[in-house]
Tab-separated table of C-alpha atoms and ligand atoms in Angstrom:
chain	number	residue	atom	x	y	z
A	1	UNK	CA	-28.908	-6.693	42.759
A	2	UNK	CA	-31.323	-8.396	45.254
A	3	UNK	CA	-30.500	-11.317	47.085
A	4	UNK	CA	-33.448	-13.272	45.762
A	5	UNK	CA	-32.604	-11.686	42.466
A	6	UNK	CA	-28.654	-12.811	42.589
A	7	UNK	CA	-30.340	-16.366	43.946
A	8	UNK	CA	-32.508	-16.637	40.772
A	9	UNK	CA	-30.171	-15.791	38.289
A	10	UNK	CA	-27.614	-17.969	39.787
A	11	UNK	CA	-29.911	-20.422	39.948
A	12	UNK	CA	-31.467	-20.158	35.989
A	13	UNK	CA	-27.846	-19.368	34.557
A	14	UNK	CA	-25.555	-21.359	36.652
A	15	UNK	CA	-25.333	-25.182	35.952
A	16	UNK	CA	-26.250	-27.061	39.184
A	17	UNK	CA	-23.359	-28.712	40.331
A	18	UNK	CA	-23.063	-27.212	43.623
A	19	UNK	CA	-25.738	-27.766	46.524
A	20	UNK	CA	-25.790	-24.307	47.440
A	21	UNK	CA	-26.687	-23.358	51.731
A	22	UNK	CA	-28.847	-20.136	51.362
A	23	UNK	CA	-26.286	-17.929	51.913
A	24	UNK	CA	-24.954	-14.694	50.031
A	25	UNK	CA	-22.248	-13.208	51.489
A	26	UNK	CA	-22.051	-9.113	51.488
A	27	UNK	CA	-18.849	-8.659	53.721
A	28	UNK	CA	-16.918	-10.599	55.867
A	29	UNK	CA	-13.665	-10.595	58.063
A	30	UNK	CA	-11.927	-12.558	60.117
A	31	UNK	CA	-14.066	-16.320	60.588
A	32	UNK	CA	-16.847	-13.912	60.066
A	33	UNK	CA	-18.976	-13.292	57.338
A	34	UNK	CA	-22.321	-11.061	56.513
A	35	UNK	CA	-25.056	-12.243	54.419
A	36	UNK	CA	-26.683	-9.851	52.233
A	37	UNK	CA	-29.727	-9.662	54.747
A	38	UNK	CA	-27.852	-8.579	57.619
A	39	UNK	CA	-27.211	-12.378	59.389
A	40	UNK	CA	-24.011	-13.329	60.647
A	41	UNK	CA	-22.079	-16.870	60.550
A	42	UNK	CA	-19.285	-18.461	62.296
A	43	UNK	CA	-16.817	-19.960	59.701
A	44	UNK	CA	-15.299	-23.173	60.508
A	45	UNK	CA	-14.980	-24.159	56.959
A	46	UNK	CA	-12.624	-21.216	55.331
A	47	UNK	CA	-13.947	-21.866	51.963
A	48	UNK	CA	-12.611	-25.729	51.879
A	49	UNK	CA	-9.441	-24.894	53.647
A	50	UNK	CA	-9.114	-21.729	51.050
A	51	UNK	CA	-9.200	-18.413	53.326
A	52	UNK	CA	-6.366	-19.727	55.774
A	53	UNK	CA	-5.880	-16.195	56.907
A	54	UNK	CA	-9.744	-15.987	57.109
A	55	UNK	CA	-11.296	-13.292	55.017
A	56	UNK	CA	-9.862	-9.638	54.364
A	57	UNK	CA	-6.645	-10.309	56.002
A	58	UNK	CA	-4.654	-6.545	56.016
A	59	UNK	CA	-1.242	-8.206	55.102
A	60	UNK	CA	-2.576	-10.871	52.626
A	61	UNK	CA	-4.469	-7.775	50.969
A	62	UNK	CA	-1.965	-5.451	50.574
A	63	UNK	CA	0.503	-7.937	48.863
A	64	UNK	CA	-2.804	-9.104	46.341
A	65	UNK	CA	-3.309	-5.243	45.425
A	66	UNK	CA	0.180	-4.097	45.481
A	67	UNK	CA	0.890	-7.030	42.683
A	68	UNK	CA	-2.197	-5.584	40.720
A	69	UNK	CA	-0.931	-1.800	41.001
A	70	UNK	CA	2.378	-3.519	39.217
A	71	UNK	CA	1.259	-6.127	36.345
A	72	UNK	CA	-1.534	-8.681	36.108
A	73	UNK	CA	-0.101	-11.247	34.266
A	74	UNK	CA	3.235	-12.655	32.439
A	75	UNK	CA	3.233	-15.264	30.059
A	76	UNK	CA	5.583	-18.062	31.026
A	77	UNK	CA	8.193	-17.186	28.299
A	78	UNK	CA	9.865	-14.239	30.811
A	79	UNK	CA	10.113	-14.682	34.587
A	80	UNK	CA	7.949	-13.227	37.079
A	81	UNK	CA	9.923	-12.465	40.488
A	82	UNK	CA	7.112	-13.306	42.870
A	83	UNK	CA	6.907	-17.090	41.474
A	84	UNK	CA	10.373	-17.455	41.529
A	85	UNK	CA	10.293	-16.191	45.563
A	86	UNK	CA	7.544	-18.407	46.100
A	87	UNK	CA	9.127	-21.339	44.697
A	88	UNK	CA	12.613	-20.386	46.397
A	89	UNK	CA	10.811	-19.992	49.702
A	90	UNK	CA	9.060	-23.517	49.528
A	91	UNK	CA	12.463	-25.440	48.339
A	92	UNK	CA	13.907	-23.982	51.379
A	93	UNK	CA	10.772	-24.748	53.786
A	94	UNK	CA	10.617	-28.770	52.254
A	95	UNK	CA	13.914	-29.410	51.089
A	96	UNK	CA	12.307	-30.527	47.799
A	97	UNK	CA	13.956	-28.662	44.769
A	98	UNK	CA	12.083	-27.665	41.960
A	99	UNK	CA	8.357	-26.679	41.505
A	100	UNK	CA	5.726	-26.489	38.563
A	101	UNK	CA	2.671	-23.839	39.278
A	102	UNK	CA	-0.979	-24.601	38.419
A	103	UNK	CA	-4.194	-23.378	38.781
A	104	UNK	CA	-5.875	-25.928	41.287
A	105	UNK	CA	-5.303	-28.748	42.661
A	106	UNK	CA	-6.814	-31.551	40.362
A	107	UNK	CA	-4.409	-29.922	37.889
A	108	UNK	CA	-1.657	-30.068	40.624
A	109	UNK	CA	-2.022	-33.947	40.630
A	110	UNK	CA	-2.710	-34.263	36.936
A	111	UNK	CA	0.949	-33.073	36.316
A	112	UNK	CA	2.503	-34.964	39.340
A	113	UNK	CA	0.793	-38.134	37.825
A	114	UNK	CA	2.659	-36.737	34.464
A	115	UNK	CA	6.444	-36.343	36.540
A	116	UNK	CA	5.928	-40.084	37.847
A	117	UNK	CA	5.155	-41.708	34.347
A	118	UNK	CA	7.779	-39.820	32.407
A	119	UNK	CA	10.431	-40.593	35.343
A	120	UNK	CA	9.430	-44.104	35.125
A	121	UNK	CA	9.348	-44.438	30.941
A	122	UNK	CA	12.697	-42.712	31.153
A	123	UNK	CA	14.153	-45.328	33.521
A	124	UNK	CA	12.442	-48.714	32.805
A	125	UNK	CA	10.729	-47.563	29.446
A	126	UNK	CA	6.577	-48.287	28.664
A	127	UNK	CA	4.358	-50.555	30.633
A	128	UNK	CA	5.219	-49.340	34.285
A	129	UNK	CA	3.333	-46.462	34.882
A	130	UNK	CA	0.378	-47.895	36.829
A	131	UNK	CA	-0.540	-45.354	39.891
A	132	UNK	CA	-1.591	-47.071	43.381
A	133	UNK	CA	-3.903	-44.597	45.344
A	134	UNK	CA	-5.936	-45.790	48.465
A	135	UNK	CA	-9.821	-46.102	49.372
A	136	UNK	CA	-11.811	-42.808	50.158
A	137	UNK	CA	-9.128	-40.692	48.673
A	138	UNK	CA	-9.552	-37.593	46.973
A	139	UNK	CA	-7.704	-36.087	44.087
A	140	UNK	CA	-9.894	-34.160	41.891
A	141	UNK	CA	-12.293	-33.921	39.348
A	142	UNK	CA	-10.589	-34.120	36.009
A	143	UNK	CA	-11.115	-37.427	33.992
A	144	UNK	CA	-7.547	-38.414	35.270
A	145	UNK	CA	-8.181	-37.193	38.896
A	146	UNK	CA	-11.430	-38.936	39.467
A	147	UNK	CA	-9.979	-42.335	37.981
A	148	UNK	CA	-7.125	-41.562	40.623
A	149	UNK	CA	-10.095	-41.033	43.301
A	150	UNK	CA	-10.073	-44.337	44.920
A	151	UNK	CA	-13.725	-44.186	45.528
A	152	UNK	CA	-16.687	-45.641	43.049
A	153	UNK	CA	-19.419	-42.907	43.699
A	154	UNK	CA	-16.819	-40.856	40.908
A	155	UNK	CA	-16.522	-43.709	38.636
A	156	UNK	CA	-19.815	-42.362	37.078
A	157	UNK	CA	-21.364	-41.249	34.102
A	158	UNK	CA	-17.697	-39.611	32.406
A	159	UNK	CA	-16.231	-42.881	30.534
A	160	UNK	CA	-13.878	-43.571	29.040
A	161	UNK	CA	-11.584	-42.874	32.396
A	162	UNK	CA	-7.701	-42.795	32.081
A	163	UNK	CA	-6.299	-46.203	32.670
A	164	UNK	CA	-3.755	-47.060	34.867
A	165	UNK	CA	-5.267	-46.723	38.546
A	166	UNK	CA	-5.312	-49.036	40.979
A	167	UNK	CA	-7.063	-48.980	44.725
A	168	UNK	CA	-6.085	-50.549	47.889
A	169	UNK	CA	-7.067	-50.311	51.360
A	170	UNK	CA	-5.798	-47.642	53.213
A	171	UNK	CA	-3.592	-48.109	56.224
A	172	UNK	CA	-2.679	-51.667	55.410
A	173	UNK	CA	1.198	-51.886	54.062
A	174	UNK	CA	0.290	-55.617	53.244
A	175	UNK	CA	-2.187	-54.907	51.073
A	176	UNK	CA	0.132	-51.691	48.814
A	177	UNK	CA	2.665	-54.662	48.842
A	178	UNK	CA	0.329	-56.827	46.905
A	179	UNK	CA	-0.976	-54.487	44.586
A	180	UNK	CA	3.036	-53.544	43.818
A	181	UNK	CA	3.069	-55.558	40.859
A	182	UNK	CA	5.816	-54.536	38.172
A	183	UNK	CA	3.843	-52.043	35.888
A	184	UNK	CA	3.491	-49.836	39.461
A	185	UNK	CA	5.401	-46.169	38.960
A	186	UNK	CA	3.688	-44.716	41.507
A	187	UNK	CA	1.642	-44.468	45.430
A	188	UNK	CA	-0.279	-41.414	45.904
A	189	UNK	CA	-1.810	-40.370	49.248
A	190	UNK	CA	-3.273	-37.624	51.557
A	191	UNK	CA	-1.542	-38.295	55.079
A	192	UNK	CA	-5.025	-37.379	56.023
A	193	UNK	CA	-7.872	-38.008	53.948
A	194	UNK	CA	-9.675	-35.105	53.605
A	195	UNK	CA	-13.423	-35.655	51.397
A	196	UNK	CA	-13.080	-38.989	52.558
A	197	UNK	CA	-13.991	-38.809	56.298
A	198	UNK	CA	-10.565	-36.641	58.017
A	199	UNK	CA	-8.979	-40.577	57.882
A	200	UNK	CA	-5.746	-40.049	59.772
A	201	UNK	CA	-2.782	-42.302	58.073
A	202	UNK	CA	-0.958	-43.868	61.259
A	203	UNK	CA	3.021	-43.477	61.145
A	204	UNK	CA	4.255	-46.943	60.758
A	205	UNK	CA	2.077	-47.238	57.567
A	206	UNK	CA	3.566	-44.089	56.047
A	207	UNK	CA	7.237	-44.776	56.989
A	208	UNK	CA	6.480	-48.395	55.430
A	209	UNK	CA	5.138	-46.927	52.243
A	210	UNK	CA	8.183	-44.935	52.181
A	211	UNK	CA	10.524	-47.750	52.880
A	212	UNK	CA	8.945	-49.699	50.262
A	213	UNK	CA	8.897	-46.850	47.520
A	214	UNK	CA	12.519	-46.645	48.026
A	215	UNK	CA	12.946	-50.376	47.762
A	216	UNK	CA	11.250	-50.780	44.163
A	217	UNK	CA	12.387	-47.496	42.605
A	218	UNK	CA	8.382	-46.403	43.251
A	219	UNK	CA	7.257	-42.676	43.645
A	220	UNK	CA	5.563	-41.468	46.510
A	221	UNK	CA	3.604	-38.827	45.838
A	222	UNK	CA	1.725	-36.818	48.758
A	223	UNK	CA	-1.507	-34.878	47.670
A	224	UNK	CA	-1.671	-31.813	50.219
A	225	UNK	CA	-3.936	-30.279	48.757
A	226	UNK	CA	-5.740	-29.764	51.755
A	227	UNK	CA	-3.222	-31.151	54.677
A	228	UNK	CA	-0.783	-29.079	53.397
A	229	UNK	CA	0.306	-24.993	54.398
A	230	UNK	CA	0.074	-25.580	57.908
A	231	UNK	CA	-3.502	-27.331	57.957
A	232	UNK	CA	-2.100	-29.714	59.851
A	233	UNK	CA	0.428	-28.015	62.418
A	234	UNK	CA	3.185	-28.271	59.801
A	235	UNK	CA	3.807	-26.990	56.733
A	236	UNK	CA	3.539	-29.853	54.865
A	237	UNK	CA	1.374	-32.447	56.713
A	238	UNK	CA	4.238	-35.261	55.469
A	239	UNK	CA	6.076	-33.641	58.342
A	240	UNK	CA	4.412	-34.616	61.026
A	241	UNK	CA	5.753	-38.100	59.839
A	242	UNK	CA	9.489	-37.972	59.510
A	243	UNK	CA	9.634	-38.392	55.992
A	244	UNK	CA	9.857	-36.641	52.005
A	245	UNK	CA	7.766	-37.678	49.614
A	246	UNK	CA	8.999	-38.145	46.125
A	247	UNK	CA	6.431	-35.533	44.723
A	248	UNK	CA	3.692	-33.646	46.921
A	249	UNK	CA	1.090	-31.074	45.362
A	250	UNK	CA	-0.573	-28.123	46.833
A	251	UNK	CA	-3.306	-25.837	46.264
A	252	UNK	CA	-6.050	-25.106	48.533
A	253	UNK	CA	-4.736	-22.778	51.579
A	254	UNK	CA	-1.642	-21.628	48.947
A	255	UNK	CA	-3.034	-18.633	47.696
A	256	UNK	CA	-4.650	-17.891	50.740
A	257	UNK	CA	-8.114	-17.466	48.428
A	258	UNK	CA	-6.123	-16.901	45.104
A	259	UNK	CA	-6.295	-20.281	42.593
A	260	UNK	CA	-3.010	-21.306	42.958
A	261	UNK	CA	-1.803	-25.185	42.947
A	262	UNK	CA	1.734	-26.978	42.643
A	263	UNK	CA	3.850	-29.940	41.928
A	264	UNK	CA	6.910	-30.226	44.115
A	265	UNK	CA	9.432	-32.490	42.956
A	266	UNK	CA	12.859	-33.467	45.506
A	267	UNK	CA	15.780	-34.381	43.710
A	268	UNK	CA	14.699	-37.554	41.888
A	269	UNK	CA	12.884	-36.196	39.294
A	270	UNK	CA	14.164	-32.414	39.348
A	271	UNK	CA	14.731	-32.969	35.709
A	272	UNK	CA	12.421	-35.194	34.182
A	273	UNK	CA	10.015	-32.742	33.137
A	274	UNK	CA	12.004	-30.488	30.022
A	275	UNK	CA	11.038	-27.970	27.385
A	276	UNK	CA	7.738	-28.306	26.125
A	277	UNK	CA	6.671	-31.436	28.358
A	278	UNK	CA	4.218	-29.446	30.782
A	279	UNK	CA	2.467	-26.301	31.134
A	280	UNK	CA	-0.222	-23.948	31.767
A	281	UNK	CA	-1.322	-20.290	30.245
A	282	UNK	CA	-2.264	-19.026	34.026
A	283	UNK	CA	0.248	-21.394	35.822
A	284	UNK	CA	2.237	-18.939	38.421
A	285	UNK	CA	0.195	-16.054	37.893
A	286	UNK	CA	1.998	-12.772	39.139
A	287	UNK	CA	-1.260	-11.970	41.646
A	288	UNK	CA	-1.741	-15.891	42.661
A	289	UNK	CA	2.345	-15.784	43.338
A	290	UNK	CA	2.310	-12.503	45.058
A	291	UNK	CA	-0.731	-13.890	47.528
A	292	UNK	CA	1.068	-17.048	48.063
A	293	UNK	CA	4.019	-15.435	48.468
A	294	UNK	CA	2.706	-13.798	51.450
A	295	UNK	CA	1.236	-16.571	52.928
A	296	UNK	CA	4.413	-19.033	53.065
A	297	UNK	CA	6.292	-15.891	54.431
A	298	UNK	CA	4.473	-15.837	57.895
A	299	UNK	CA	3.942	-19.459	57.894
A	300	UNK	CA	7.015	-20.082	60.553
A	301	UNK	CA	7.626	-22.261	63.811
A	302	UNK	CA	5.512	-19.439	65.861
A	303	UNK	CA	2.218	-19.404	63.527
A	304	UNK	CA	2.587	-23.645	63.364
A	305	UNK	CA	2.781	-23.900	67.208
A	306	UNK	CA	-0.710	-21.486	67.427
A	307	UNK	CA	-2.251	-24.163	65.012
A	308	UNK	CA	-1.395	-27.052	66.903
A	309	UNK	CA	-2.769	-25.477	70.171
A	310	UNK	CA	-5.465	-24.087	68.546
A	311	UNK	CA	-6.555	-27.168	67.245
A	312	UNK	CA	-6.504	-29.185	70.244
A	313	UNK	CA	-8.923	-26.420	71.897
A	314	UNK	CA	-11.296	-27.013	69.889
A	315	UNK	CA	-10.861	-30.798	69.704
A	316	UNK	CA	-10.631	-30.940	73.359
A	317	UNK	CA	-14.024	-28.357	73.816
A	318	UNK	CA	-16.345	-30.811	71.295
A	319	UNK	CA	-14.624	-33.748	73.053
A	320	UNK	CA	-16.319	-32.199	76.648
A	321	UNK	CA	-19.400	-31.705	74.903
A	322	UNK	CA	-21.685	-34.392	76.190
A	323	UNK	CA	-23.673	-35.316	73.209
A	324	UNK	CA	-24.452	-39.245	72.269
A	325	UNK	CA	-24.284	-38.509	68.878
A	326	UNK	CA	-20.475	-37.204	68.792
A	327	UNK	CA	-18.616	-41.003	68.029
A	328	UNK	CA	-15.034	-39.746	68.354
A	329	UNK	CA	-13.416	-36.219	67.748
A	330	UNK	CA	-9.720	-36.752	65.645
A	331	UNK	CA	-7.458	-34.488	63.627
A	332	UNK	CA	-4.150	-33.335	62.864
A	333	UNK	CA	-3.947	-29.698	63.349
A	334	UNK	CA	-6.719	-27.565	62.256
A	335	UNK	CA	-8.224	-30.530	60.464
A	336	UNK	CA	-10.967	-31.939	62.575
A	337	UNK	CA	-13.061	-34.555	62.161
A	338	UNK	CA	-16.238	-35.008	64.582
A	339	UNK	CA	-17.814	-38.669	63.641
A	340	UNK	CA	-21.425	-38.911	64.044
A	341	UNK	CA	-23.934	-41.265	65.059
A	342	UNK	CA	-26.787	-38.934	62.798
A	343	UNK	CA	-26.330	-37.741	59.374
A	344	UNK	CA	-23.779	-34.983	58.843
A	345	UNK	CA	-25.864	-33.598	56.478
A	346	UNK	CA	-28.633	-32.381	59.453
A	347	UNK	CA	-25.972	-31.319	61.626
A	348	UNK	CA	-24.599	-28.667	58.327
A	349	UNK	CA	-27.830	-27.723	58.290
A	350	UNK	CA	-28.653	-26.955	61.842
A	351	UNK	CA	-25.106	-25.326	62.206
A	352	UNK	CA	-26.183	-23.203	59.506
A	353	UNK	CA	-29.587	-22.046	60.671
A	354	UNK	CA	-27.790	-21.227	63.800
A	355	UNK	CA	-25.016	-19.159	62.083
A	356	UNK	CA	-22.214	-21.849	61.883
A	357	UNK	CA	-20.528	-22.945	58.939
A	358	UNK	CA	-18.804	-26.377	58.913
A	359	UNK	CA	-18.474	-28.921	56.403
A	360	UNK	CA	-19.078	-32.880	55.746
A	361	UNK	CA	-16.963	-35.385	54.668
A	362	UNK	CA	-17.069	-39.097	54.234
A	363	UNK	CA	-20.538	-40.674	55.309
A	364	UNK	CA	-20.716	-39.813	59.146
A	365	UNK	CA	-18.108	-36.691	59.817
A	366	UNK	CA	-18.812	-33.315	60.340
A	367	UNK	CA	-15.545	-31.909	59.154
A	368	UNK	CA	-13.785	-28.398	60.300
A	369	UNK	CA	-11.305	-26.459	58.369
A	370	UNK	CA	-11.848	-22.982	60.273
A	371	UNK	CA	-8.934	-20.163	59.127
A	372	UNK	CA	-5.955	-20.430	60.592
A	373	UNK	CA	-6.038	-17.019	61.908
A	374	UNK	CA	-9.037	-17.543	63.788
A	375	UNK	CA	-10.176	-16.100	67.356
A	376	UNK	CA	-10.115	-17.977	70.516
A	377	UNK	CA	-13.138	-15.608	70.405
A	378	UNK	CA	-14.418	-17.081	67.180
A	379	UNK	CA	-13.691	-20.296	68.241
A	380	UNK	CA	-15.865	-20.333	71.262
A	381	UNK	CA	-18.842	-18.545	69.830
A	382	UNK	CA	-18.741	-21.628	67.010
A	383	UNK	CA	-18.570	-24.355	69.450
A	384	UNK	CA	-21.541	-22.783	71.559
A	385	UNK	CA	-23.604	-23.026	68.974
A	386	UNK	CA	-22.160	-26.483	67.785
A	387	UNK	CA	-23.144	-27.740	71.247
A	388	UNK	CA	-26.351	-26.738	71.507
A	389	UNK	CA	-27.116	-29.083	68.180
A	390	UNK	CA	-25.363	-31.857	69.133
A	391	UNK	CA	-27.491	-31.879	72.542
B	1	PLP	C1	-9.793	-30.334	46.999
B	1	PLP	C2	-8.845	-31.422	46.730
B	1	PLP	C3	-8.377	-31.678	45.427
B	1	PLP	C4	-8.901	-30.935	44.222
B	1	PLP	O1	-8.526	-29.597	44.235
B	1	PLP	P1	-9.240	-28.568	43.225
B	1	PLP	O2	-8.521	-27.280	43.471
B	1	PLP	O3	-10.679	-28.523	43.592
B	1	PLP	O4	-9.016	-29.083	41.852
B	1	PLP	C5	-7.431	-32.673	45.272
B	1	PLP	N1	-6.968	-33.368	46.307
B	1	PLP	C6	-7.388	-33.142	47.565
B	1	PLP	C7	-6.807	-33.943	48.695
B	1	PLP	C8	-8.343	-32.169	47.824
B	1	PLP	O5	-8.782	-31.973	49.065
């Protein structure tokens, strides 16, 4: 096919929920990729924190097509060995005990908002099983997720939602205290907001919401979706705050560009989900597992330190670039944020005309979520052209 032919179909037989960039990729490797017409681009975005190994990774590869040469797929009446290693491995990396595998990562936090209802109808019985999540948070685009979604722009056009959310202002422990009224089973969080603007959750608010989770028998659930498998310089981003959450899901960077997404459950509710109460056809795939796999096994100590200096080159190189539209350059990790004084939108745009791909987020952040594995090399020849937009 043509690239203007793939662009038309897509574009007659596709519904348009997607604001597609004018790009269709032919090969790629690394934080680079090829489009079809022979252009190259910079990839700070690894398919929304996706490709954490960046694209065609050797290792991730081999363990993808050695699982293929073996079996596809087991239905989740036997065992499959590479879900159970994945699930050992994380237990062991978290301390958290017992896992349920999805698909993505709205479905991650649909069953995690499951876990805390049951835990709490099984303890206190109905009418406490109201979920607190915060302001400009994502959680996915389900009917359930986007009622969790603390943010009204979702609250659109797909009634009737799921009852039982309620929003408060993030980064205010005064405020969660309020809205902990007695029907409340449940805070979920990102550490760091990701859709809604890279919003970094200071500690003392996250120990409190901890402290006061314990204090009322309330869950804390973590979405990691996208601060989680080493995003953020840890392997969980929860860890960069000295505590465990109750719950935390994952999906995103798991399968390293596999769907893959989990619940994680510590001790609390290791048994509150039983026989029949949850599950998925495609949940813990053999080939999803067996990528995953692969990607939790090199995420140690040595890989997390390389993310944490990597991302402070680059926050430190846009930081030097002297540009009055750049407001303030934050992030945990590989998760950058650059506010802006223009619209985001202009500066994707730009970056991609130049051969840069980055990504938006709230109303005034360029966001960047390049691979892990990336290049000082690729680094540098991203921020070059970065600078010469924002100057
Ligand atoms: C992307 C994202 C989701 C939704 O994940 P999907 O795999 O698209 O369903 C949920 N929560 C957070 C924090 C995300 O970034």
């Amino acid at each position: 096919m043509t690239r203007e032919q793939i662009i038309e179909f897509d574009k007659n037989n596709i519904m348009n929920t997607y604001g597609r960039l004018d790009l269709v990729p032919e090969e790629a490797r690394g934080a680079v990729i090829k489009d079809k017409n022979g252009k190259e681009y910079i990839d700070f975005t690894s398919g929304i924190g996706v490709n954490i190994f960046g694209w065609n990774d050797e290792g991730w590869k081999s363990a993808v097509i050695d699982q293929i040469g073996r079996f596809q797929h087991v239905c989740n009446y036997y065992y499959c060995d590479k879900a159970a290693e994945l699930a050992h491995m994380i237990c062991e990396k978290t301390g958290l005990t017992n896992m349920f595998f999805s698909n993505s990562g709205a479905e991650a936090n649909e069953g995690a908002i499951k876990l805390a209802r049951k835990y709490s109808f099984d303890k206190y019985g109905a009418g406490r099983s109201t979920i607190i999540t915060l302001n400009s948070s994502f959680h996915g685009r389900t009917v359930t997720t986007l009622a969790a979604t603390g943010q009204d722009v979702f609250h659109n056009y797909f009634f009737p939602f799921t009852e039982g959310f309620k929003y408060c202002e993030p980064a205010n422990i005064d405020a969660l205290h309020e809205a902990c009224t007695e029907d409340v089973c449940a805070v979920m969080l990102e550490v760091v907001q990701g859709e809604g603007g890279v919003n970094i959750m200071p500690a003392d608010y996250i120990k409190a919401v901890r402290a006061l989770c314990d204090e009322r028998d309330i869950l804390m659930i973590v979405d990691e979706v996208q601060t989680g498998i080493g995003r953020c310089g840890k392997f969980f981003g929860y860890m960069n705050y000295g505590i465990t959450p109750d719950i935390v899901t994952s999906a995103k960077g798991l399968g390293g560009g596999l769907p893959i997404g989990a619940f994680i459950s510590g001790e609390k509710c290791s048994k509150t989900l039983g026989g029949g109460m949850h599950g998925s056809t495609f949940g813990a795939n053999p080939v999803s597992t067996a990528a995953a796999a692969y990607i939790v096994s090199k995420i140690d100590d040595d890989f997390l330190n390389e993310v944490n200096k990597k991302g402070e080159y680059i926050r430190e190189k846009i930081s030097a670039i002297d540009s009055d539209k750049i407001k303030e350059v934050r992030g945990v990790g590989m998760m950058i944020g650059i506010a802006v004084t223009v619209s985001p939108k202009d500066i994707l745009h730009y970056a991609f005309d130049a051969g840069l791909l980055v990504l938006t987020a709230g109303k005034d952040v360029v966001r960047l979520l390049p691979p892990l594995s990336i290049s000082y090399k690729e680094i540098d020849r991203g921020i070059e052209i970065l600078e010469k937009i924002l100057k």
